[in-house]
mmCIF file of N, CA, C and O in Angstrom:
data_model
loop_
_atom_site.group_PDB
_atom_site.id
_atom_site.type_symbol
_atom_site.label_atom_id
_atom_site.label_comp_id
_atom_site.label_asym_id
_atom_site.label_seq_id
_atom_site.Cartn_x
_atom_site.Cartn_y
_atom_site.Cartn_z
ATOM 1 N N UNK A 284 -99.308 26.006 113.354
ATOM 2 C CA UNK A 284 -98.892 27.318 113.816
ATOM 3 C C UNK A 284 -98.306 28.066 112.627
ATOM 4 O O UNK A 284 -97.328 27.587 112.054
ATOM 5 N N UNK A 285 -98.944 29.417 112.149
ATOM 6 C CA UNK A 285 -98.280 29.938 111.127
ATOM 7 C C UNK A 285 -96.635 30.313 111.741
ATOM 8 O O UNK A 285 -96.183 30.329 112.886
ATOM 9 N N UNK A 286 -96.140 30.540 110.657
ATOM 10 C CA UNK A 286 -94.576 30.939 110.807
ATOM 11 C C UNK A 286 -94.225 32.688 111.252
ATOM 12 O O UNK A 286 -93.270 33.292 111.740
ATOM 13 N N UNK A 287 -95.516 33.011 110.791
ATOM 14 C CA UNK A 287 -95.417 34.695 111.373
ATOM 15 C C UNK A 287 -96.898 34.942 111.738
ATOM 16 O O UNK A 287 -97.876 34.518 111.124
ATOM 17 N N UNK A 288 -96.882 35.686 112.822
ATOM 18 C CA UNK A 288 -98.581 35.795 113.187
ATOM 19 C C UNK A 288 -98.713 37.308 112.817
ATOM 20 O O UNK A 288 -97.813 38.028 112.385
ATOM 21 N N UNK A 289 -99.946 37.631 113.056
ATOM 22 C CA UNK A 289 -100.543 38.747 112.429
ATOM 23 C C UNK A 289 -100.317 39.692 113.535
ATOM 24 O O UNK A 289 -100.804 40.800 113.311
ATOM 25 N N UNK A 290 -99.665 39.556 114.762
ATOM 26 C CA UNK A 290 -99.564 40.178 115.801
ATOM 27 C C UNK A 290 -98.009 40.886 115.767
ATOM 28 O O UNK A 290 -97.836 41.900 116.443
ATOM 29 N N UNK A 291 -96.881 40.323 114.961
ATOM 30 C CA UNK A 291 -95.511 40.510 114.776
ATOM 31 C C UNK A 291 -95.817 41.580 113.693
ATOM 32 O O UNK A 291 -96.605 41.573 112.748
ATOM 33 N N UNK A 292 -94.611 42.834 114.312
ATOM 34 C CA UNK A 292 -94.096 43.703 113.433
ATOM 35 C C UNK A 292 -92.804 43.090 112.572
ATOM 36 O O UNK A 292 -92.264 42.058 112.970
ATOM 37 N N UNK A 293 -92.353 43.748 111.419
ATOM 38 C CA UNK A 293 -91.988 43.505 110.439
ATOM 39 C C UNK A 293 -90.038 43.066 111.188
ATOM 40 O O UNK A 293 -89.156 42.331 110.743
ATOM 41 N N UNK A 294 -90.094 43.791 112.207
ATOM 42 C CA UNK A 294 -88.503 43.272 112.598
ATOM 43 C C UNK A 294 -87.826 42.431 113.937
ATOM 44 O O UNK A 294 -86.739 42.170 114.453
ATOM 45 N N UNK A 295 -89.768 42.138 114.156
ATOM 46 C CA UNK A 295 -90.008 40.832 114.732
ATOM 47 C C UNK A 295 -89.640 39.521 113.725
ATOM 48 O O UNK A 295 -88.879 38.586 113.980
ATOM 49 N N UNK A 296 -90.353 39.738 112.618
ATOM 50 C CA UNK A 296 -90.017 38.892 111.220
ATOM 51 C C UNK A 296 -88.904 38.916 110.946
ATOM 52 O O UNK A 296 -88.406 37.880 111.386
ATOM 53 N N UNK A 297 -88.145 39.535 110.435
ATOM 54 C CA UNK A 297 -86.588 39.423 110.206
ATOM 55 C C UNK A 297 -85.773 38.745 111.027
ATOM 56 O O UNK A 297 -84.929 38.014 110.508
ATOM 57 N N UNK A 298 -85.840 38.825 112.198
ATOM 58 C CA UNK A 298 -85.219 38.857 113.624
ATOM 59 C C UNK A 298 -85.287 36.855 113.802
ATOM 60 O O UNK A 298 -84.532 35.896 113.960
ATOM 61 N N UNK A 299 -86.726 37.181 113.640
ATOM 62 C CA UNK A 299 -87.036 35.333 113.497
ATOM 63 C C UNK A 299 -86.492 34.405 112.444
ATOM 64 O O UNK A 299 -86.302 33.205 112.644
ATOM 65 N N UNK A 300 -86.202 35.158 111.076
ATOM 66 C CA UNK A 300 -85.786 34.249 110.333
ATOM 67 C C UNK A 300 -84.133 34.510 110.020
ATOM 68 O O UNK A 300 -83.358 33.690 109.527
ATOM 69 N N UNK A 301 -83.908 35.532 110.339
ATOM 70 C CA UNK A 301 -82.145 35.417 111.046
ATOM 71 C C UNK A 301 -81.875 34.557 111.914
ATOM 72 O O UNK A 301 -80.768 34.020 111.942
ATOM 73 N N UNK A 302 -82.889 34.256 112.827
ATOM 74 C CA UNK A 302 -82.369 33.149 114.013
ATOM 75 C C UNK A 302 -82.225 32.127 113.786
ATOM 76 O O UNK A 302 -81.313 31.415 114.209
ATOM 77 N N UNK A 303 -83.422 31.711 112.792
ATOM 78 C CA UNK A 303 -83.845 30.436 112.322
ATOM 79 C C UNK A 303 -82.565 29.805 111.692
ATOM 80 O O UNK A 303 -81.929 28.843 112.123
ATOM 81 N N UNK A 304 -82.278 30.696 110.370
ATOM 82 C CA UNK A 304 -81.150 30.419 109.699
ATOM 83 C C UNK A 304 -79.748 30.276 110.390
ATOM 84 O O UNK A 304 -79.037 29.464 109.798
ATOM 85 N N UNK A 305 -79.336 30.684 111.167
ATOM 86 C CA UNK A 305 -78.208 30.775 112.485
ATOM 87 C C UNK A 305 -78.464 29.331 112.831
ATOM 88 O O UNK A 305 -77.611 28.551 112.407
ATOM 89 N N UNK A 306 -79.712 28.692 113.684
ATOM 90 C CA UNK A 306 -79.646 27.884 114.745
ATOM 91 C C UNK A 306 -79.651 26.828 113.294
ATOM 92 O O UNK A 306 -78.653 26.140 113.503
ATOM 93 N N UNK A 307 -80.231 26.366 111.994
ATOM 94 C CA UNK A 307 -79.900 25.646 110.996
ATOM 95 C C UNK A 307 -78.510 25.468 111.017
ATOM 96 O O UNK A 307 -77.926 24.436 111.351
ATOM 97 N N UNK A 308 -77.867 26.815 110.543
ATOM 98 C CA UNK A 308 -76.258 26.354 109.993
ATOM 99 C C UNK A 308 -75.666 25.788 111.608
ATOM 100 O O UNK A 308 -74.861 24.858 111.573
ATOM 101 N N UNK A 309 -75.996 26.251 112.748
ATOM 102 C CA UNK A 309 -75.438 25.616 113.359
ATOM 103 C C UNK A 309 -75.894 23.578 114.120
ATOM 104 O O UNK A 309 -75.274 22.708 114.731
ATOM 105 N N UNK A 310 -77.164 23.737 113.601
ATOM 106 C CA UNK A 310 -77.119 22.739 113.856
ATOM 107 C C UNK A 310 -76.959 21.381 112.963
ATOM 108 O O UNK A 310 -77.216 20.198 113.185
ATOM 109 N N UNK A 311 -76.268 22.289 111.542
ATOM 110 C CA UNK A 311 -75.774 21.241 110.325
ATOM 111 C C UNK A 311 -74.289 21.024 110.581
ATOM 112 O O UNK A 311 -73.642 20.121 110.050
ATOM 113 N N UNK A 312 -73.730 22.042 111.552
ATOM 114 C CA UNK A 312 -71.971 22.445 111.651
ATOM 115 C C UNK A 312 -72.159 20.965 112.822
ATOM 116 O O UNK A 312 -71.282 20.107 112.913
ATOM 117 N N UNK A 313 -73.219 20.936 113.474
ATOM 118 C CA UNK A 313 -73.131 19.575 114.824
ATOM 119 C C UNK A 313 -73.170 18.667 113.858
ATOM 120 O O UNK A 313 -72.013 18.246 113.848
ATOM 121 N N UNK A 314 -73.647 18.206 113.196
ATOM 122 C CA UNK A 314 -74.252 17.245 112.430
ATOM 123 C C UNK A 314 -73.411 16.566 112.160
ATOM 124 O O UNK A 314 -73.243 15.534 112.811
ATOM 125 N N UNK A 315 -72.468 16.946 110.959
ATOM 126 C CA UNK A 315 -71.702 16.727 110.326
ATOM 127 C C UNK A 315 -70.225 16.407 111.073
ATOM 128 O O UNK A 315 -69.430 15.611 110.572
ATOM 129 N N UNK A 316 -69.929 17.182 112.436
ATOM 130 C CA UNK A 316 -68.651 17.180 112.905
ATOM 131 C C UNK A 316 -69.193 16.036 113.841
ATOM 132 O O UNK A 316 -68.238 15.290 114.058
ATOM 133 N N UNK A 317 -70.408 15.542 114.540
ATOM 134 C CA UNK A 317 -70.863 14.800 115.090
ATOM 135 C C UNK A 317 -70.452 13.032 114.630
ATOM 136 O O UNK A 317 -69.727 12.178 115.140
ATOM 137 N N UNK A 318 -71.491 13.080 113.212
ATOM 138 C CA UNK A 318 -71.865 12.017 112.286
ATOM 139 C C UNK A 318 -71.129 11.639 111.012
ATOM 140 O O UNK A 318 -71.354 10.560 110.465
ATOM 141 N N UNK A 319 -70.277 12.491 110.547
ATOM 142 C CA UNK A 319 -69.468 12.656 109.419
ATOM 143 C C UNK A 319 -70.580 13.141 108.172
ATOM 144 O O UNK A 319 -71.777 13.309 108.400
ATOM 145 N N UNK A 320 -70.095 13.286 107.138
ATOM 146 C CA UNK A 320 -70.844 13.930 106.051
ATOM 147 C C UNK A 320 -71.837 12.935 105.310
ATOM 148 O O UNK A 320 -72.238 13.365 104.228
ATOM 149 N N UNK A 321 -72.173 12.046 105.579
ATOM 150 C CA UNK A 321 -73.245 11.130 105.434
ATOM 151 C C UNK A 321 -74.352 11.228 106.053
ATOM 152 O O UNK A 321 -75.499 11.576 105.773
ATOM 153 N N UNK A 322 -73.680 10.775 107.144
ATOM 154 C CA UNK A 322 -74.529 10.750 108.612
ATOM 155 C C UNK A 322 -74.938 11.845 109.467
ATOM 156 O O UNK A 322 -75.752 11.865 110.391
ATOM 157 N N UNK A 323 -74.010 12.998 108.836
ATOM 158 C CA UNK A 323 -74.366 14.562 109.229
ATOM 159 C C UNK A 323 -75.726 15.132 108.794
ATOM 160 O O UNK A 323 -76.607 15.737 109.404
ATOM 161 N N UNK A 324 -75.545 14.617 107.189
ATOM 162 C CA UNK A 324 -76.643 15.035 106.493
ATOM 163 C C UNK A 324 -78.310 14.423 106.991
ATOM 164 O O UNK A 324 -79.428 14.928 107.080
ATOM 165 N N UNK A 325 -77.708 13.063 107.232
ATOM 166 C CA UNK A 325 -79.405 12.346 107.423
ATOM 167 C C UNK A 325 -79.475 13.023 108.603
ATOM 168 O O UNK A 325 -80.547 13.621 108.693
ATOM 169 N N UNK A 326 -78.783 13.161 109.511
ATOM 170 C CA UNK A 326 -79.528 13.442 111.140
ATOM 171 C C UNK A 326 -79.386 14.651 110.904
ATOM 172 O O UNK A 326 -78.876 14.784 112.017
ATOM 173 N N UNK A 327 -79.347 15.996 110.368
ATOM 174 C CA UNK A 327 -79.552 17.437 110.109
ATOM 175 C C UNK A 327 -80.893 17.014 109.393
ATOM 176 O O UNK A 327 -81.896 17.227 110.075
ATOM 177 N N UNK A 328 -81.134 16.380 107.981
ATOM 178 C CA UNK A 328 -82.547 16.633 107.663
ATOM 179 C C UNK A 328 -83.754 16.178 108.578
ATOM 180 O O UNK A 328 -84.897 16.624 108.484
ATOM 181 N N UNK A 329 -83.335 15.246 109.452
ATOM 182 C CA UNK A 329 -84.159 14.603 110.065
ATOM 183 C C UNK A 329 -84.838 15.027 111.329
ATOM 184 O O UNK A 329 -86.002 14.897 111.706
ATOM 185 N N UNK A 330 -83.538 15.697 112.001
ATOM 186 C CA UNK A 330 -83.763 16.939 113.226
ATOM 187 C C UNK A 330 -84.888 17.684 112.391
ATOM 188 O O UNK A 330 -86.046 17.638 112.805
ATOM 189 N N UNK A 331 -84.546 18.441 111.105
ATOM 190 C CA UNK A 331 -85.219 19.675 110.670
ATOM 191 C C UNK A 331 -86.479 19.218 110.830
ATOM 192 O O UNK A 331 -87.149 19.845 111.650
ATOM 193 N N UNK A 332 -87.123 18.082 110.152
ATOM 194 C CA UNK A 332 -88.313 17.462 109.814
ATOM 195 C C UNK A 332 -88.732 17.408 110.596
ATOM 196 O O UNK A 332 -89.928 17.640 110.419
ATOM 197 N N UNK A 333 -88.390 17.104 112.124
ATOM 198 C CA UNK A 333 -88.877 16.748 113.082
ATOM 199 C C UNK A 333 -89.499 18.193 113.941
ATOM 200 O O UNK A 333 -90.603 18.394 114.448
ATOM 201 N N UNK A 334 -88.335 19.018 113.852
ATOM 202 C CA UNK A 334 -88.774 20.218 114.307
ATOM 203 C C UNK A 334 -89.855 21.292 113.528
ATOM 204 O O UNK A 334 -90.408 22.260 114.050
ATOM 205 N N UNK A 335 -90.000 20.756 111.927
ATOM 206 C CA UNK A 335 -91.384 21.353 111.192
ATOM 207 C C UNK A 335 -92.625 21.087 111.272
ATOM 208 O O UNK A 335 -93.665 21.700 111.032
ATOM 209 N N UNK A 336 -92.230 19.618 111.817
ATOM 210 C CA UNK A 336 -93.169 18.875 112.425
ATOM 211 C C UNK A 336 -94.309 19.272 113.480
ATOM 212 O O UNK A 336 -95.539 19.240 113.478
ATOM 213 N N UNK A 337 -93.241 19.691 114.446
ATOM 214 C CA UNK A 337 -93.394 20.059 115.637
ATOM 215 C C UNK A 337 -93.738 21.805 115.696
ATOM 216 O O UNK A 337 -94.322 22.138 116.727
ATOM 217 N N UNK A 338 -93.480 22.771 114.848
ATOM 218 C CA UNK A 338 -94.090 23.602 114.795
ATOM 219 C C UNK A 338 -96.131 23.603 113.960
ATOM 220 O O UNK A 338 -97.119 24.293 114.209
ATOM 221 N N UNK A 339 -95.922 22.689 113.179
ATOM 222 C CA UNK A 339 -96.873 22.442 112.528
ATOM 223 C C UNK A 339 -98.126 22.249 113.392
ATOM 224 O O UNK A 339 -99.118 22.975 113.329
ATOM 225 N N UNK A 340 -97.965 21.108 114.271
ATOM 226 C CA UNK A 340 -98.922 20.938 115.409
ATOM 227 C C UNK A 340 -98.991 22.029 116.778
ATOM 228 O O UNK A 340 -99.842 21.885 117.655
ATOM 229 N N UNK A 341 -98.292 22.773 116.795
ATOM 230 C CA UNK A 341 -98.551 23.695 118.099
ATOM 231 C C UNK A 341 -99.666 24.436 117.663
ATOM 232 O O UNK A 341 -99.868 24.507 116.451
ATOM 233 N N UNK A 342 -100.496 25.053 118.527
ATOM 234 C CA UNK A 342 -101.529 26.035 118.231
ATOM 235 C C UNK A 342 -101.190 27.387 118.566
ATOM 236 O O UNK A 342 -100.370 27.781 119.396
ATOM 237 N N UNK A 343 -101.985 28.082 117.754
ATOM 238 C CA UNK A 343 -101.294 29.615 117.675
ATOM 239 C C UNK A 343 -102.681 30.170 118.237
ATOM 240 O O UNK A 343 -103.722 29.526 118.367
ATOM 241 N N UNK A 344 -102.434 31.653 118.570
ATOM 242 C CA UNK A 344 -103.810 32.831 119.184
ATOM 243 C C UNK A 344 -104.369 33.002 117.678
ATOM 244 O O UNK A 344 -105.456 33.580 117.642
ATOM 245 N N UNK A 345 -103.779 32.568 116.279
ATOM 246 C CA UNK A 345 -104.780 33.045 115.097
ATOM 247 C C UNK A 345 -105.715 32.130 114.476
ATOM 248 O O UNK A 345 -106.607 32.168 113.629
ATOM 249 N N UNK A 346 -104.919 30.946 115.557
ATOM 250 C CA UNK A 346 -106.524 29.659 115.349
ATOM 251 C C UNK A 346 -107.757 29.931 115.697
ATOM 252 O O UNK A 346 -107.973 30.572 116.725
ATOM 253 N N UNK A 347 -108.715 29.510 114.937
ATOM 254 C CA UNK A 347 -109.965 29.419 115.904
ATOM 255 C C UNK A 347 -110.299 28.553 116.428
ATOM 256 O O UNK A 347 -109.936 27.411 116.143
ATOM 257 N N UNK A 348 -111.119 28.863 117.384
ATOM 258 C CA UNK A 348 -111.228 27.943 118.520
ATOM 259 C C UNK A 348 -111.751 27.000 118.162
ATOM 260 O O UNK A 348 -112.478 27.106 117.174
ATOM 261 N N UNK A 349 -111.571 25.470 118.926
ATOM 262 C CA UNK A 349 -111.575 24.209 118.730
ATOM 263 C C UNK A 349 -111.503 23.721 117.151
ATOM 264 O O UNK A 349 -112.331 23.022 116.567
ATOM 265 N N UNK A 350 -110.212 24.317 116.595
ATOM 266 C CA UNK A 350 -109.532 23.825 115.274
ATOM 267 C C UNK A 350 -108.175 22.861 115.871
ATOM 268 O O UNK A 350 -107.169 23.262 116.455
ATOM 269 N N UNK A 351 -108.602 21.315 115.448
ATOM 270 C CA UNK A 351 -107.785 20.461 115.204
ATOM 271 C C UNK A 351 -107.835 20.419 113.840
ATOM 272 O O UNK A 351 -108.733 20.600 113.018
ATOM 273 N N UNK A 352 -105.927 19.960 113.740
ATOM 274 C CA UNK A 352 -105.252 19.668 113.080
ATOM 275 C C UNK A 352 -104.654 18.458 113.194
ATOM 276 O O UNK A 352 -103.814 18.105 112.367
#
């Protein structure tokens, strides 16, 4: 799934990567107050990975049809 589709205006884009960055710092502020600063860090990178992951494989309307990934 691209990260911005060709269908989003420009403050659709902004809007998305303001959020993005928000729901990050907050989910490094869990992490850490969770796991301590070790253990904050591995389970913040690991969430992230998981969730790039997981955008990576969704399919978007700018795929063409019957494109696996």
């Amino acid at each position: 799934m691209p990260y911005f589709t060709a269908k989003q205006t420009q403050s659709d884009r902004v809007s998305k990567v303001l959020a993005d960055v928000f729901c990050a710092l907050l989910l490094g502020t869990f992490s850490i107050v969770f796991f301590g600063l070790i253990g904050g860090l591995v389970a913040f990178a690991l969430l992230e990975a998981c969730l790039l992951a997981l955008d990576w494989v969704m399919p978007s309307d700018d795929d063409a049809a019957g494109v696996v990934r």
